[in-house]
Amino acid sequence: MCVSRPGLSTTRRSRHEITYTTQNEESAENWYKMANSNFRSAVFENRVHVWALPLSYSQSKYGGRKTPSSACTIITVQIAHDFLSKNVCIPPTHPLTPQHLPLGVLDVLINGIVDGNETHEKAMAARRRGFSGSLKKKHLEETGESGSVFQFLKKPHRDTFTVPEAIQVQRPEMHEIDYPCYSGDFISNLVTAMSMAVNSPYLSKLDRLAIGVLAFERAMCFIYDRPTNSIILLDTHMHFKGQAGSVLCVASFEDITDFIVSVTKLVFHEVFKTADVTGQFEITCLMLTSLMNKVHRGDIFLPVKSSMPRVIPVKPLRPFRIKTRKMICVGSAEKDSDSGYESDTL
């Protein structure tokens, strides 16, 4: 079932479903690549672009949803699939001035939320029917008898999914290359792990890497683009104590330390509740199975030495205000127009 976008009369948009009125397909494709939403970024002093979308653009609120969503791992897999299989352009890291979020990126995020939540609901229905074993996508369409009247007496079903489970129910055409878990200095370890994937000789033939990070019971997707040497985060949870929705960050990989510091402060704030900035996370590298012939077999992520120097954030991120907005306008907005992110008030 497609969920209507708040404020619009159409259902969710897919790149393959858009009807263009231009004269040829090539110009239509070029138009789409250049089209922007009217959400503008803020540029922190550490050269990281950040978009904080309105609350309605989160996995627990999109489409008028009233209950919290636990589909973040499934959504992460879907977003990874779309960035790997479609020619979705990552926002440029320069110039260091507020810029509009490309429409293609926004579509991937919205479609990931819609598809992920829909799959999660079907998978939970299968679990409630008593399905045992490895749940796969083909099982989601099966129907069964309703549960017993004493169903409420049974132990609640687990509503979360591991990465392998999410792949099986959402995108079985994907493959998990490597997936370690790190604990200790959160920022240093995450910087090191990201660098391991990007610089790994086993992945050098791949132009784009999809990396999932799971920490503090949340999963989110990072995409590294080798031709532009840039990295983007897409986190579909609510943020800032329920005042904002999804958060996206993009930066040059040359600024990976500053990027991870910003990401940690924005979406992994629990780390800074510890005296020594420590935490645990799982990191996974995802790939389309059809491209596995370009991947050399070997360990991507290696053990991290505990004696590595800690990365200490030098400057705090400047506070910013969130202003909600429902409508998305196709095309570039004027510089002084309103947006879902009040970037010009930093």
CSV table of C-alpha atoms in Angstrom, one decimal:
chain,number,residue,atom,x,y,z
A,1,MET,CA,0.0,0.0,0.0
A,2,CYS,CA,1.3,3.4,-0.9
A,3,VAL,CA,1.2,6.1,1.7
A,4,SER,CA,0.3,9.6,0.5
A,5,ARG,CA,2.8,12.3,1.1
A,6,PRO,CA,1.6,14.9,3.6
A,7,GLY,CA,0.3,18.0,1.8
A,8,LEU,CA,0.2,16.3,-1.6
A,9,SER,CA,-2.6,14.5,-3.4
A,10,THR,CA,-0.3,12.0,-5.1
A,11,THR,CA,1.1,8.8,-3.7
A,12,ARG,CA,4.7,8.2,-3.1
A,13,ARG,CA,6.9,9.1,-6.0
A,14,SER,CA,9.2,6.6,-7.7
A,15,ARG,CA,11.8,7.6,-10.3
A,16,HIS,CA,10.4,5.0,-12.7
A,17,GLU,CA,6.8,6.3,-12.3
A,18,ILE,CA,7.3,10.0,-13.0
A,19,THR,CA,5.7,11.2,-16.2
A,20,TYR,CA,7.6,14.0,-17.9
A,21,THR,CA,6.3,16.4,-20.4
A,22,THR,CA,9.7,17.1,-21.9
A,23,GLN,CA,10.6,16.2,-25.5
A,24,ASN,CA,12.9,13.3,-24.9
A,25,GLU,CA,13.8,10.9,-22.1
A,26,GLU,CA,17.4,12.2,-21.8
A,27,SER,CA,16.3,15.7,-21.1
A,28,ALA,CA,13.7,14.4,-18.6
A,29,GLU,CA,16.4,12.4,-16.8
A,30,ASN,CA,18.7,15.4,-16.7
A,31,TRP,CA,15.8,17.5,-15.3
A,32,TYR,CA,15.2,15.0,-12.6
A,33,LYS,CA,18.9,14.9,-11.6
A,34,MET,CA,18.9,18.7,-11.3
A,35,ALA,CA,15.6,19.1,-9.5
A,36,ASN,CA,15.7,20.1,-5.9
A,37,SER,CA,13.4,20.0,-2.9
A,38,ASN,CA,13.1,23.3,-1.0
A,39,PHE,CA,14.8,21.9,2.1
A,40,ARG,CA,18.1,23.7,2.6
A,41,SER,CA,21.2,22.6,4.4
A,42,ALA,CA,23.1,24.2,7.2
A,43,VAL,CA,26.9,24.2,6.8
A,44,PHE,CA,28.7,23.7,10.1
A,45,GLU,CA,32.1,25.3,10.6
A,46,ASN,CA,33.6,21.8,10.1
A,47,ARG,CA,32.4,21.7,6.4
A,48,VAL,CA,29.5,19.3,7.0
A,49,HIS,CA,26.2,20.0,5.3
A,50,VAL,CA,23.2,19.0,7.4
A,51,TRP,CA,19.5,18.8,6.6
A,52,ALA,CA,17.0,18.3,9.4
A,53,LEU,CA,13.6,17.6,7.9
A,54,PRO,CA,10.2,18.3,9.5
A,55,LEU,CA,8.9,15.8,12.0
A,56,SER,CA,6.5,14.4,9.4
A,57,TYR,CA,9.5,13.1,7.4
A,58,SER,CA,10.4,10.4,9.9
A,59,GLN,CA,9.7,6.7,9.9
A,60,SER,CA,7.4,7.0,12.9
A,61,LYS,CA,5.4,9.9,11.5
A,62,TYR,CA,5.4,9.8,7.7
A,63,GLY,CA,1.9,9.4,6.1
A,64,GLY,CA,0.1,10.3,9.3
A,65,ARG,CA,1.5,7.3,11.2
A,66,LYS,CA,0.4,7.3,14.9
A,67,THR,CA,2.6,4.5,16.3
A,68,PRO,CA,6.4,4.3,16.6
A,69,SER,CA,8.2,2.4,13.8
A,70,SER,CA,10.8,-0.3,14.5
A,71,ALA,CA,11.6,-0.7,10.8
A,72,CYS,CA,14.9,1.1,10.7
A,73,THR,CA,17.1,-1.9,9.7
A,74,ILE,CA,14.7,-2.8,6.9
A,75,ILE,CA,14.7,0.9,5.8
A,76,THR,CA,18.5,1.0,5.9
A,77,VAL,CA,18.6,-2.0,3.5
A,78,GLN,CA,16.1,-0.4,1.1
A,79,ILE,CA,18.0,2.9,1.0
A,80,ALA,CA,21.2,1.0,0.4
A,81,HIS,CA,19.6,-0.9,-2.5
A,82,ASP,CA,18.3,2.3,-4.1
A,83,PHE,CA,21.6,4.1,-4.0
A,84,LEU,CA,23.5,1.1,-5.4
A,85,SER,CA,21.0,0.3,-8.1
A,86,LYS,CA,19.9,3.7,-9.3
A,87,ASN,CA,21.8,6.7,-10.5
A,88,VAL,CA,21.0,8.9,-7.5
A,89,CYS,CA,23.3,11.8,-7.2
A,90,ILE,CA,24.7,12.6,-3.8
A,91,PRO,CA,24.5,16.3,-2.9
A,92,PRO,CA,27.8,18.2,-3.7
A,93,THR,CA,30.0,19.1,-0.8
A,94,HIS,CA,31.0,22.4,-2.3
A,95,PRO,CA,30.3,25.3,-2.1
A,96,LEU,CA,30.2,25.7,1.6
A,97,THR,CA,26.9,27.6,1.5
A,98,PRO,CA,23.4,26.3,2.3
A,99,GLN,CA,22.1,24.2,-0.6
A,100,HIS,CA,18.9,22.5,-1.5
A,101,LEU,CA,18.4,18.8,-0.9
A,102,PRO,CA,18.2,17.0,-4.3
A,103,LEU,CA,14.8,15.6,-5.1
A,104,GLY,CA,16.3,12.2,-6.0
A,105,VAL,CA,17.8,11.8,-2.5
A,106,LEU,CA,14.5,12.9,-0.9
A,107,ASP,CA,12.7,10.3,-3.0
A,108,VAL,CA,15.0,7.5,-1.8
A,109,LEU,CA,14.5,8.5,1.8
A,110,ILE,CA,10.7,8.6,1.5
A,111,ASN,CA,10.4,5.4,-0.5
A,112,GLY,CA,12.7,3.7,2.0
A,113,ILE,CA,10.4,4.7,4.8
A,114,VAL,CA,7.2,3.7,3.0
A,115,ASP,CA,8.5,0.4,1.7
A,116,GLY,CA,10.3,-0.4,5.0
A,117,ASN,CA,7.3,0.2,7.2
A,118,GLU,CA,5.1,-1.8,4.9
A,119,THR,CA,7.4,-4.8,4.9
A,120,HIS,CA,7.8,-4.5,8.7
A,121,GLU,CA,4.0,-4.7,9.1
A,122,LYS,CA,3.8,-7.8,6.9
A,123,ALA,CA,6.7,-9.5,8.6
A,124,MET,CA,5.2,-8.8,12.1
A,125,ALA,CA,1.9,-10.3,10.9
A,126,ALA,CA,3.8,-13.4,9.8
A,127,ARG,CA,5.4,-13.7,13.2
A,128,ARG,CA,2.1,-13.3,14.9
A,129,ARG,CA,0.7,-16.2,12.7
A,130,GLY,CA,3.4,-18.3,14.3
A,131,PHE,CA,5.8,-18.5,11.5
A,132,SER,CA,9.1,-20.1,12.6
A,133,GLY,CA,12.4,-20.3,10.8
A,134,SER,CA,14.0,-17.8,8.5
A,135,LEU,CA,11.4,-15.3,7.3
A,136,LYS,CA,11.8,-14.5,3.6
A,137,LYS,CA,10.1,-12.0,1.3
A,138,LYS,CA,7.9,-14.7,-0.3
A,139,HIS,CA,6.4,-15.5,3.0
A,140,LEU,CA,5.0,-12.0,3.5
A,141,GLU,CA,2.2,-12.5,1.1
A,142,GLU,CA,1.0,-15.8,2.7
A,143,THR,CA,-2.2,-15.7,4.6
A,144,GLY,CA,-3.2,-17.7,7.6
A,145,GLU,CA,-5.7,-18.2,10.3
A,146,SER,CA,-6.1,-15.5,12.8
A,147,GLY,CA,-4.5,-16.0,16.2
A,148,SER,CA,-6.1,-17.6,19.2
A,149,VAL,CA,-8.3,-15.6,21.5
A,150,PHE,CA,-5.6,-16.2,24.1
A,151,GLN,CA,-2.9,-14.7,21.9
A,152,PHE,CA,-2.5,-11.8,24.3
A,153,LEU,CA,-1.2,-14.3,26.9
A,154,LYS,CA,1.8,-15.2,24.8
A,155,LYS,CA,5.1,-13.6,25.0
A,156,PRO,CA,5.3,-10.5,22.8
A,157,HIS,CA,6.9,-11.1,19.4
A,158,ARG,CA,10.3,-9.4,18.7
A,159,ASP,CA,9.6,-6.4,16.5
A,160,THR,CA,13.2,-5.7,15.4
A,161,PHE,CA,15.3,-7.3,12.6
A,162,THR,CA,18.9,-8.1,12.2
A,163,VAL,CA,20.6,-7.1,9.0
A,164,PRO,CA,20.5,-10.6,7.5
A,165,GLU,CA,16.8,-10.8,8.4
A,166,ALA,CA,16.1,-7.4,6.8
A,167,ILE,CA,17.9,-8.5,3.6
A,168,GLN,CA,15.8,-11.6,3.4
A,169,VAL,CA,12.4,-9.9,3.8
A,170,GLN,CA,13.2,-6.7,1.9
A,171,ARG,CA,16.0,-7.1,-0.7
A,172,PRO,CA,17.1,-10.8,-1.0
A,173,GLU,CA,19.2,-9.7,-4.1
A,174,MET,CA,21.6,-8.0,-1.7
A,175,HIS,CA,24.6,-9.5,0.2
A,176,GLU,CA,26.4,-8.6,3.4
A,177,ILE,CA,30.1,-8.4,2.8
A,178,ASP,CA,31.4,-8.0,6.3
A,179,TYR,CA,29.9,-7.1,9.7
A,180,PRO,CA,32.0,-6.6,12.9
A,181,CYS,CA,31.1,-5.0,16.2
A,182,TYR,CA,33.3,-2.4,17.9
A,183,SER,CA,33.3,-1.0,21.4
A,184,GLY,CA,35.3,1.6,23.1
A,185,ASP,CA,36.1,5.1,21.8
A,186,PHE,CA,33.0,5.6,19.6
A,187,ILE,CA,34.2,8.4,17.4
A,188,SER,CA,37.7,7.1,16.8
A,189,ASN,CA,36.4,3.6,16.1
A,190,LEU,CA,33.7,4.8,13.7
A,191,VAL,CA,36.2,6.9,11.8
A,192,THR,CA,38.6,4.0,11.6
A,193,ALA,CA,35.9,1.5,10.5
A,194,MET,CA,34.6,3.8,7.7
A,195,SER,CA,38.2,4.3,6.5
A,196,MET,CA,38.8,0.6,6.4
A,197,ALA,CA,35.8,0.1,4.1
A,198,VAL,CA,36.6,3.0,1.8
A,199,ASN,CA,40.4,2.2,1.5
A,200,SER,CA,40.0,-1.6,1.4
A,201,PRO,CA,41.7,-3.1,-1.6
A,202,TYR,CA,38.9,-5.7,-1.7
A,203,LEU,CA,36.4,-3.0,-2.6
A,204,SER,CA,38.5,-0.7,-4.8
A,205,LYS,CA,36.6,-1.6,-8.0
A,206,LEU,CA,33.3,-0.4,-6.5
A,207,ASP,CA,32.3,3.2,-7.3
A,208,ARG,CA,29.7,3.3,-4.4
A,209,LEU,CA,29.6,1.6,-1.0
A,210,ALA,CA,26.6,1.2,1.2
A,211,ILE,CA,27.4,1.0,4.9
A,212,GLY,CA,24.9,0.3,7.7
A,213,VAL,CA,25.6,1.4,11.3
A,214,LEU,CA,23.6,0.0,14.2
A,215,ALA,CA,24.1,1.7,17.6
A,216,PHE,CA,21.8,2.4,20.6
A,217,GLU,CA,19.0,0.3,19.1
A,218,ARG,CA,18.9,2.3,15.9
A,219,ALA,CA,20.1,1.6,12.3
A,220,MET,CA,21.0,4.1,9.6
A,221,CYS,CA,22.6,4.1,6.2
A,222,PHE,CA,25.8,5.7,5.0
A,223,ILE,CA,26.7,5.9,1.3
A,224,TYR,CA,30.2,6.5,0.1
A,225,ASP,CA,30.6,7.8,-3.5
A,226,ARG,CA,34.1,7.1,-4.9
A,227,PRO,CA,34.0,9.3,-8.0
A,228,THR,CA,33.2,12.4,-5.8
A,229,ASN,CA,35.0,11.1,-2.7
A,230,SER,CA,32.0,12.1,-0.6
A,231,ILE,CA,29.9,10.4,2.1
A,232,ILE,CA,26.3,10.9,3.1
A,233,LEU,CA,24.2,9.8,6.1
A,234,LEU,CA,20.5,9.2,5.9
A,235,ASP,CA,18.9,8.7,9.3
A,236,THR,CA,15.1,8.3,9.2
A,237,HIS,CA,14.4,8.5,13.0
A,238,MET,CA,12.9,11.5,14.9
A,239,HIS,CA,15.5,13.9,16.3
A,240,PHE,CA,15.9,16.8,18.8
A,241,LYS,CA,13.4,15.4,21.3
A,242,GLY,CA,10.7,14.9,18.7
A,243,GLN,CA,11.0,18.4,17.1
A,244,ALA,CA,12.5,17.2,13.8
A,245,GLY,CA,12.3,14.2,11.5
A,246,SER,CA,15.0,12.6,9.4
A,247,VAL,CA,18.5,14.0,9.4
A,248,LEU,CA,20.9,13.9,6.4
A,249,CYS,CA,24.6,14.8,6.5
A,250,VAL,CA,27.1,15.0,3.6
A,251,ALA,CA,30.8,15.9,3.5
A,252,SER,CA,33.9,15.2,1.6
A,253,PHE,CA,35.6,12.0,2.8
A,254,GLU,CA,38.7,14.1,3.3
A,255,ASP,CA,36.8,15.5,6.3
A,256,ILE,CA,35.7,12.1,7.6
A,257,THR,CA,36.7,12.9,11.2
A,258,ASP,CA,34.7,16.2,11.3
A,259,PHE,CA,31.9,14.3,9.6
A,260,ILE,CA,31.7,11.6,12.2
A,261,VAL,CA,32.0,14.1,15.0
A,262,SER,CA,29.0,15.9,13.6
A,263,VAL,CA,27.0,12.7,13.0
A,264,THR,CA,27.7,11.5,16.6
A,265,LYS,CA,26.5,14.8,18.1
A,266,LEU,CA,23.4,14.8,15.9
A,267,VAL,CA,22.2,11.2,16.0
A,268,PHE,CA,24.3,9.3,18.6
A,269,HIS,CA,24.0,11.9,21.4
A,270,GLU,CA,24.1,9.0,24.0
A,271,VAL,CA,27.8,8.8,23.4
A,272,PHE,CA,28.4,12.2,25.1
A,273,LYS,CA,26.5,11.0,28.2
A,274,THR,CA,29.6,8.9,29.0
A,275,ALA,CA,32.6,10.4,30.7
A,276,ASP,CA,35.1,9.0,28.2
A,277,VAL,CA,32.9,9.2,25.0
A,278,THR,CA,32.6,5.5,24.6
A,279,GLY,CA,29.9,3.3,23.0
A,280,GLN,CA,29.3,0.1,21.0
A,281,PHE,CA,28.2,-0.2,17.4
A,282,GLU,CA,27.9,-2.8,14.6
A,283,ILE,CA,28.9,-1.8,11.1
A,284,THR,CA,28.1,-3.7,7.9
A,285,CYS,CA,29.0,-3.3,4.3
A,286,LEU,CA,26.2,-4.1,1.9
A,287,MET,CA,26.4,-4.9,-1.8
A,288,LEU,CA,24.1,-6.1,-4.6
A,289,THR,CA,24.8,-9.8,-5.2
A,290,SER,CA,25.1,-9.1,-8.9
A,291,LEU,CA,28.2,-7.0,-8.2
A,292,MET,CA,29.9,-9.4,-5.9
A,293,ASN,CA,32.2,-10.5,-8.8
A,294,LYS,CA,33.9,-7.1,-8.3
A,295,VAL,CA,34.6,-7.8,-4.6
A,296,HIS,CA,37.7,-9.8,-3.7
A,297,ARG,CA,37.2,-12.1,-0.8
A,298,GLY,CA,38.7,-11.0,2.5
A,299,ASP,CA,38.1,-9.2,5.8
A,300,ILE,CA,37.1,-5.6,5.2
A,301,PHE,CA,37.0,-4.6,8.8
A,302,LEU,CA,40.0,-5.4,11.0
A,303,PRO,CA,40.4,-5.3,14.8
A,304,VAL,CA,41.0,-1.8,16.2
A,305,LYS,CA,43.8,-1.3,18.7
A,306,SER,CA,42.6,0.0,22.0
A,307,SER,CA,45.7,2.2,22.2
A,308,MET,CA,44.6,4.4,19.3
A,309,PRO,CA,44.5,8.1,20.2
A,310,ARG,CA,41.0,9.4,20.9
A,311,VAL,CA,39.4,11.9,18.6
A,312,ILE,CA,38.2,14.8,20.8
A,313,PRO,CA,35.6,17.2,19.3
A,314,VAL,CA,37.2,20.6,19.4
A,315,LYS,CA,34.1,22.8,18.7
A,316,PRO,CA,30.5,22.2,19.7
A,317,LEU,CA,28.0,22.2,16.9
A,318,ARG,CA,26.1,25.5,16.8
A,319,PRO,CA,22.4,25.2,17.8
A,320,PHE,CA,19.8,25.6,15.1
A,321,ARG,CA,16.0,26.0,15.0
A,322,ILE,CA,13.6,23.6,13.4
A,323,LYS,CA,10.6,25.0,11.5
A,324,THR,CA,8.1,22.5,10.2
A,325,ARG,CA,6.8,22.6,6.7
A,326,LYS,CA,4.6,20.1,4.9
A,327,MET,CA,4.8,21.0,1.2
A,328,ILE,CA,7.7,20.1,-1.0
A,329,CYS,CA,8.2,22.3,-4.1
A,330,VAL,CA,9.9,20.8,-7.1
A,331,GLY,CA,12.6,22.9,-8.5
A,332,SER,CA,15.0,25.3,-6.8
A,333,ALA,CA,13.5,27.7,-4.3
A,334,GLU,CA,14.7,31.3,-3.9
A,335,LYS,CA,17.5,31.9,-1.5
A,336,ASP,CA,15.4,33.7,1.0
A,337,SER,CA,12.4,31.3,0.8
A,338,ASP,CA,11.2,29.3,3.8
A,339,SER,CA,12.4,25.7,4.2
A,340,GLY,CA,12.0,22.7,6.4
A,341,TYR,CA,15.4,23.6,7.9
A,342,GLU,CA,16.0,27.2,9.1
A,343,SER,CA,19.6,27.1,7.9
A,344,ASP,CA,20.1,30.8,7.5
A,345,THR,CA,19.5,31.5,11.2
A,346,LEU,CA,22.6,29.6,12.4
